[in-house]
Each structure stands twice: as structure tokens, then as C-alpha cells.
Amino acid sequence: KKLTCTEGAFAKNCQKIIDEKFVSHDISIEIASIFSMYSQIMKNPAAHKLLLATSSTASHLSRFCGEMNGGTSIIAQVSCGDTAAVYYPVHSPLLNDNNIEMANPTGFILAGIMMLRHMGWYDAVDILFDSLIKTMKELNIVYDLRYCSDVSDRDSSVTIGQTLLDNMEKFSKKS
């Protein structure tokens, strides 16, 4: 397994932890600059299953990856410490538009899914994730993607929220 780190001192600390606590695992560390990572992710995103970075570098890389996929409001992120974790969307759901009807809840929902998974609430994760995917297939949910498709309009936040709740109800009855 390869672990890519973006800063030298950070990578050295990661290597020390791997050497002390994960001796039996086959983990190698690759050190790469943020500019190198942009290029590597663009060329072959599947090659990087796990990327460890400091907070500021992670923010830049997650925004870059979000833009590659159509928009940053569909990406969630986590900052973990020894005793606590904070889950949040990478970018404001409103972008530069203060119209609340254009708010994109996807990043918040995905952050919630990550938090529920961390807490071990796997049934809730399955219902929420499956409902989100179904909602995204049914509606034009992602305001950011209007630049990437021929769809010029999107469903309102109220419509997205109600459809998500309806889908959650359907999926919860199945389980």
C-alpha cells in the first residue's frame, strides 16, 4: 500500500508512526509537492487511494479534486484529532449566490454520512447514502454542474430536501 504525503517533515512523522505501530503492514510513503500532486491526480486519480496532507494542503487538493468532478459543493471533508473529529463540506453550499433556493446540501449530507459511519451507525449511513444517490439521479441537484451540462436550471433546495426525505422513507421501510 502506498501512502502519499505532501510535506517532508509531515511524511517523516507518518513514517515514524508506521514503523512503530504498523510494522506488519506493507505501507510505503511517497513524498510529493502539492504541484506534483495536482499533476498526478489529474493524470491518474485512481492511483491515490489514500493521501495524507496538512490542513491547508488538503483544502487546496480537495477543492482541486472537487473542481475536476464538477464542483466543490459536492465534496465533504474531515479534520481528525486524537479525541475529536469535525466533518464539513469543502465549500460553501451557496457559492457566491445568496439565494437560499440555490443552496446545495450535498457536501453537508456527505459530511453527515462520514460522521455517522465514524459513529458506527451503518444502517443510517446506508439509508442516507442510497437516498442521496437516488435523489441525484431523479433531480438536477448540483448547481455547480450547470456549467458542465446542457441543463441550465436546477431544482430548488426545498424540492431537493423533500425528495431526499421521501427517498429516505422508502429506503427505511425496505430495511
PDB file of C-alpha atoms in Angstrom:
ATOM      1  CA  LYS A   1       0.000   0.000   0.000  1.00  0.00           C
ATOM      2  CA  LYS A   2       1.235   3.446  -0.848  1.00  0.00           C
ATOM      3  CA  LEU A   3       0.640   6.499   1.307  1.00  0.00           C
ATOM      4  CA  THR A   4       1.327   9.839  -0.346  1.00  0.00           C
ATOM      5  CA  CYS A   5       2.338  12.759   1.893  1.00  0.00           C
ATOM      6  CA  THR A   6       2.730  16.340   0.767  1.00  0.00           C
ATOM      7  CA  GLU A   7       5.330  17.727   3.163  1.00  0.00           C
ATOM      8  CA  GLY A   8       8.716  16.312   4.147  1.00  0.00           C
ATOM      9  CA  ALA A   9       8.506  16.767   7.948  1.00  0.00           C
ATOM     10  CA  PHE A  10       4.926  15.531   7.915  1.00  0.00           C
ATOM     11  CA  ALA A  11       5.972  12.462   5.911  1.00  0.00           C
ATOM     12  CA  LYS A  12       8.791  11.719   8.359  1.00  0.00           C
ATOM     13  CA  ASN A  13       6.341  11.750  11.263  1.00  0.00           C
ATOM     14  CA  CYS A  14       3.985   9.471   9.329  1.00  0.00           C
ATOM     15  CA  GLN A  15       6.859   7.068   8.638  1.00  0.00           C
ATOM     16  CA  LYS A  16       7.770   7.030  12.325  1.00  0.00           C
ATOM     17  CA  ILE A  17       4.196   6.100  13.286  1.00  0.00           C
ATOM     18  CA  ILE A  18       4.051   3.399  10.603  1.00  0.00           C
ATOM     19  CA  ASP A  19       7.368   1.957  11.795  1.00  0.00           C
ATOM     20  CA  GLU A  20       6.201   1.916  15.422  1.00  0.00           C
ATOM     21  CA  LYS A  21       2.570   0.837  15.123  1.00  0.00           C
ATOM     22  CA  PHE A  22       2.073  -0.791  11.719  1.00  0.00           C
ATOM     23  CA  VAL A  23       5.232  -2.854  11.309  1.00  0.00           C
ATOM     24  CA  SER A  24       3.410  -5.886   9.895  1.00  0.00           C
ATOM     25  CA  HIS A  25       1.578  -3.837   7.245  1.00  0.00           C
ATOM     26  CA  ASP A  26       3.082  -3.281   3.840  1.00  0.00           C
ATOM     27  CA  ILE A  27       2.848   0.519   3.698  1.00  0.00           C
ATOM     28  CA  SER A  28       5.251   2.727   1.790  1.00  0.00           C
ATOM     29  CA  ILE A  29       5.381   6.504   1.884  1.00  0.00           C
ATOM     30  CA  GLU A  30       5.865   8.715  -1.132  1.00  0.00           C
ATOM     31  CA  ILE A  31       6.626  12.403  -0.631  1.00  0.00           C
ATOM     32  CA  ALA A  32       5.227  14.760  -3.253  1.00  0.00           C
ATOM     33  CA  SER A  33       4.829  18.517  -3.562  1.00  0.00           C
ATOM     34  CA  ILE A  34       1.346  19.940  -3.912  1.00  0.00           C
ATOM     35  CA  PHE A  35       2.098  20.914  -7.519  1.00  0.00           C
ATOM     36  CA  SER A  36       3.226  17.387  -8.290  1.00  0.00           C
ATOM     37  CA  MET A  37       0.033  16.067  -6.675  1.00  0.00           C
ATOM     38  CA  TYR A  38      -2.140  18.255  -8.915  1.00  0.00           C
ATOM     39  CA  SER A  39      -0.494  16.675 -11.932  1.00  0.00           C
ATOM     40  CA  GLN A  40      -0.594  13.126 -10.567  1.00  0.00           C
ATOM     41  CA  ILE A  41      -4.260  13.358  -9.567  1.00  0.00           C
ATOM     42  CA  MET A  42      -5.177  14.800 -12.949  1.00  0.00           C
ATOM     43  CA  LYS A  43      -3.344  12.032 -14.834  1.00  0.00           C
ATOM     44  CA  ASN A  44      -4.367   9.058 -12.692  1.00  0.00           C
ATOM     45  CA  PRO A  45      -6.723   9.783  -9.788  1.00  0.00           C
ATOM     46  CA  ALA A  46      -7.255   6.071  -9.037  1.00  0.00           C
ATOM     47  CA  ALA A  47      -3.564   5.671  -8.160  1.00  0.00           C
ATOM     48  CA  HIS A  48      -4.089   7.621  -4.929  1.00  0.00           C
ATOM     49  CA  LYS A  49      -6.323   5.627  -2.626  1.00  0.00           C
ATOM     50  CA  LEU A  50      -5.032   7.455   0.446  1.00  0.00           C
ATOM     51  CA  LEU A  51      -3.497  10.891   0.595  1.00  0.00           C
ATOM     52  CA  LEU A  52      -2.316  12.424   3.849  1.00  0.00           C
ATOM     53  CA  ALA A  53      -1.761  16.159   3.940  1.00  0.00           C
ATOM     54  CA  THR A  54      -1.675  19.047   6.347  1.00  0.00           C
ATOM     55  CA  SER A  55      -4.896  21.021   6.668  1.00  0.00           C
ATOM     56  CA  SER A  56      -4.028  23.827   4.251  1.00  0.00           C
ATOM     57  CA  THR A  57      -2.681  21.456   1.591  1.00  0.00           C
ATOM     58  CA  ALA A  58      -5.681  19.159   1.993  1.00  0.00           C
ATOM     59  CA  SER A  59      -8.016  22.114   1.471  1.00  0.00           C
ATOM     60  CA  HIS A  60      -6.291  23.030  -1.797  1.00  0.00           C
ATOM     61  CA  LEU A  61      -6.240  19.438  -3.050  1.00  0.00           C
ATOM     62  CA  SER A  62      -9.857  18.753  -2.111  1.00  0.00           C
ATOM     63  CA  ARG A  63     -11.008  21.882  -3.930  1.00  0.00           C
ATOM     64  CA  PHE A  64      -8.938  20.841  -6.948  1.00  0.00           C
ATOM     65  CA  CYS A  65     -10.487  17.353  -6.914  1.00  0.00           C
ATOM     66  CA  GLY A  66     -13.934  18.853  -6.478  1.00  0.00           C
ATOM     67  CA  GLU A  67     -13.484  21.091  -9.487  1.00  0.00           C
ATOM     68  CA  MET A  68     -12.323  18.084 -11.535  1.00  0.00           C
ATOM     69  CA  ASN A  69     -15.668  16.454 -10.685  1.00  0.00           C
ATOM     70  CA  GLY A  70     -17.875  19.411 -11.403  1.00  0.00           C
ATOM     71  CA  GLY A  71     -17.975  21.451  -8.246  1.00  0.00           C
ATOM     72  CA  THR A  72     -16.705  21.740  -4.719  1.00  0.00           C
ATOM     73  CA  SER A  73     -20.111  21.798  -3.042  1.00  0.00           C
ATOM     74  CA  ILE A  74     -20.453  18.045  -3.632  1.00  0.00           C
ATOM     75  CA  ILE A  75     -17.329  17.221  -1.592  1.00  0.00           C
ATOM     76  CA  ALA A  76     -17.135  16.605   2.170  1.00  0.00           C
ATOM     77  CA  GLN A  77     -14.029  16.723   4.324  1.00  0.00           C
ATOM     78  CA  VAL A  78     -12.971  15.686   7.830  1.00  0.00           C
ATOM     79  CA  SER A  79     -10.379  17.076  10.200  1.00  0.00           C
ATOM     80  CA  CYS A  80      -9.415  14.463  12.806  1.00  0.00           C
ATOM     81  CA  GLY A  81      -7.554  14.795  16.056  1.00  0.00           C
ATOM     82  CA  ASP A  82      -6.789  12.298  18.795  1.00  0.00           C
ATOM     83  CA  THR A  83     -10.073  12.852  20.618  1.00  0.00           C
ATOM     84  CA  ALA A  84     -12.376  14.633  18.182  1.00  0.00           C
ATOM     85  CA  ALA A  85     -13.262  14.997  14.509  1.00  0.00           C
ATOM     86  CA  VAL A  86     -15.034  17.747  12.577  1.00  0.00           C
ATOM     87  CA  TYR A  87     -16.959  16.878   9.406  1.00  0.00           C
ATOM     88  CA  TYR A  88     -17.824  19.649   6.954  1.00  0.00           C
ATOM     89  CA  PRO A  89     -18.369  20.490   3.283  1.00  0.00           C
ATOM     90  CA  VAL A  90     -15.310  21.649   1.363  1.00  0.00           C
ATOM     91  CA  HIS A  91     -17.028  24.752   0.010  1.00  0.00           C
ATOM     92  CA  SER A  92     -19.954  26.913   0.895  1.00  0.00           C
ATOM     93  CA  PRO A  93     -23.182  25.430  -0.442  1.00  0.00           C
ATOM     94  CA  LEU A  94     -24.236  28.892  -1.598  1.00  0.00           C
ATOM     95  CA  LEU A  95     -21.169  29.608  -3.707  1.00  0.00           C
ATOM     96  CA  ASN A  96     -21.377  33.339  -4.457  1.00  0.00           C
ATOM     97  CA  ASP A  97     -25.142  33.358  -4.718  1.00  0.00           C
ATOM     98  CA  ASN A  98     -27.090  34.402  -1.614  1.00  0.00           C
ATOM     99  CA  ASN A  99     -30.304  32.883  -2.971  1.00  0.00           C
ATOM    100  CA  ILE A 100     -31.151  30.213  -0.377  1.00  0.00           C
ATOM    101  CA  GLU A 101     -33.088  28.265  -3.003  1.00  0.00           C
ATOM    102  CA  MET A 102     -29.783  27.605  -4.789  1.00  0.00           C
ATOM    103  CA  ALA A 103     -28.078  26.167  -1.702  1.00  0.00           C
ATOM    104  CA  ASN A 104     -26.536  22.791  -2.469  1.00  0.00           C
ATOM    105  CA  PRO A 105     -26.843  20.492   0.555  1.00  0.00           C
ATOM    106  CA  THR A 106     -24.770  17.633  -0.911  1.00  0.00           C
ATOM    107  CA  GLY A 107     -21.481  18.442   0.846  1.00  0.00           C
ATOM    108  CA  PHE A 108     -23.250  18.788   4.211  1.00  0.00           C
ATOM    109  CA  ILE A 109     -25.093  15.496   3.680  1.00  0.00           C
ATOM    110  CA  LEU A 110     -21.900  13.666   2.723  1.00  0.00           C
ATOM    111  CA  ALA A 111     -20.147  15.118   5.787  1.00  0.00           C
ATOM    112  CA  GLY A 112     -23.028  13.798   7.891  1.00  0.00           C
ATOM    113  CA  ILE A 113     -22.695  10.381   6.256  1.00  0.00           C
ATOM    114  CA  MET A 114     -18.990  10.290   7.124  1.00  0.00           C
ATOM    115  CA  MET A 115     -19.780  11.247  10.724  1.00  0.00           C
ATOM    116  CA  LEU A 116     -22.497   8.595  11.037  1.00  0.00           C
ATOM    117  CA  ARG A 117     -20.108   5.978   9.621  1.00  0.00           C
ATOM    118  CA  HIS A 118     -17.479   7.039  12.178  1.00  0.00           C
ATOM    119  CA  MET A 119     -20.081   6.621  14.930  1.00  0.00           C
ATOM    120  CA  GLY A 120     -20.948   3.127  13.675  1.00  0.00           C
ATOM    121  CA  TRP A 121     -24.491   3.946  12.574  1.00  0.00           C
ATOM    122  CA  TYR A 122     -24.196   1.872   9.409  1.00  0.00           C
ATOM    123  CA  ASP A 123     -27.941   1.397   8.803  1.00  0.00           C
ATOM    124  CA  ALA A 124     -28.448   5.178   8.832  1.00  0.00           C
ATOM    125  CA  VAL A 125     -25.439   5.574   6.507  1.00  0.00           C
ATOM    126  CA  ASP A 126     -26.916   3.108   4.013  1.00  0.00           C
ATOM    127  CA  ILE A 127     -30.344   4.777   4.029  1.00  0.00           C
ATOM    128  CA  LEU A 128     -28.973   8.310   3.709  1.00  0.00           C
ATOM    129  CA  PHE A 129     -26.367   7.467   1.057  1.00  0.00           C
ATOM    130  CA  ASP A 130     -28.773   5.391  -1.070  1.00  0.00           C
ATOM    131  CA  SER A 131     -31.392   8.147  -0.777  1.00  0.00           C
ATOM    132  CA  LEU A 132     -28.886  10.815  -1.824  1.00  0.00           C
ATOM    133  CA  ILE A 133     -27.805   8.814  -4.898  1.00  0.00           C
ATOM    134  CA  LYS A 134     -31.453   8.212  -5.888  1.00  0.00           C
ATOM    135  CA  THR A 135     -32.247  11.913  -5.394  1.00  0.00           C
ATOM    136  CA  MET A 136     -29.252  12.947  -7.506  1.00  0.00           C
ATOM    137  CA  LYS A 137     -30.452  10.643 -10.296  1.00  0.00           C
ATOM    138  CA  GLU A 138     -34.012  11.991 -10.124  1.00  0.00           C
ATOM    139  CA  LEU A 139     -33.297  15.710  -9.876  1.00  0.00           C
ATOM    140  CA  ASN A 140     -30.897  18.298 -11.209  1.00  0.00           C
ATOM    141  CA  ILE A 141     -29.383  18.644  -7.747  1.00  0.00           C
ATOM    142  CA  VAL A 142     -25.963  20.168  -8.276  1.00  0.00           C
ATOM    143  CA  TYR A 143     -25.997  23.885  -9.063  1.00  0.00           C
ATOM    144  CA  ASP A 144     -22.249  23.795  -9.757  1.00  0.00           C
ATOM    145  CA  LEU A 145     -22.715  21.293 -12.581  1.00  0.00           C
ATOM    146  CA  ARG A 146     -24.829  23.639 -14.670  1.00  0.00           C
ATOM    147  CA  TYR A 147     -21.558  24.689 -16.320  1.00  0.00           C
ATOM    148  CA  CYS A 148     -20.764  21.075 -17.230  1.00  0.00           C
ATOM    149  CA  SER A 149     -24.070  20.027 -18.728  1.00  0.00           C
ATOM    150  CA  ASP A 150     -26.806  21.249 -21.012  1.00  0.00           C
ATOM    151  CA  VAL A 151     -29.128  21.723 -18.029  1.00  0.00           C
ATOM    152  CA  SER A 152     -29.409  25.427 -17.341  1.00  0.00           C
ATOM    153  CA  ASP A 153     -31.686  25.233 -14.339  1.00  0.00           C
ATOM    154  CA  ARG A 154     -31.780  23.097 -11.246  1.00  0.00           C
ATOM    155  CA  ASP A 155     -34.353  22.040  -8.737  1.00  0.00           C
ATOM    156  CA  SER A 156     -34.820  24.219  -5.673  1.00  0.00           C
ATOM    157  CA  SER A 157     -33.316  23.341  -2.317  1.00  0.00           C
ATOM    158  CA  VAL A 158     -36.812  22.720  -0.951  1.00  0.00           C
ATOM    159  CA  THR A 159     -37.541  20.230  -3.760  1.00  0.00           C
ATOM    160  CA  ILE A 160     -34.191  18.511  -3.189  1.00  0.00           C
ATOM    161  CA  GLY A 161     -34.802  18.281   0.565  1.00  0.00           C
ATOM    162  CA  GLN A 162     -38.339  16.926   0.184  1.00  0.00           C
ATOM    163  CA  THR A 163     -37.275  14.371  -2.439  1.00  0.00           C
ATOM    164  CA  LEU A 164     -34.391  13.250  -0.213  1.00  0.00           C
ATOM    165  CA  LEU A 165     -36.761  12.808   2.755  1.00  0.00           C
ATOM    166  CA  ASP A 166     -39.244  10.868   0.592  1.00  0.00           C
ATOM    167  CA  ASN A 167     -36.455   8.595  -0.636  1.00  0.00           C
ATOM    168  CA  MET A 168     -35.174   8.085   2.917  1.00  0.00           C
ATOM    169  CA  GLU A 169     -38.653   7.000   3.968  1.00  0.00           C
ATOM    170  CA  LYS A 170     -38.798   4.489   1.103  1.00  0.00           C
ATOM    171  CA  PHE A 171     -35.335   3.076   1.882  1.00  0.00           C
ATOM    172  CA  SER A 172     -36.015   2.884   5.645  1.00  0.00           C
ATOM    173  CA  LYS A 173     -39.131   0.779   5.003  1.00  0.00           C
ATOM    174  CA  LYS A 174     -37.045  -1.668   2.944  1.00  0.00           C
ATOM    175  CA  SER A 175     -34.574  -2.296   5.782  1.00  0.00           C
TER     176      SER A 175
END
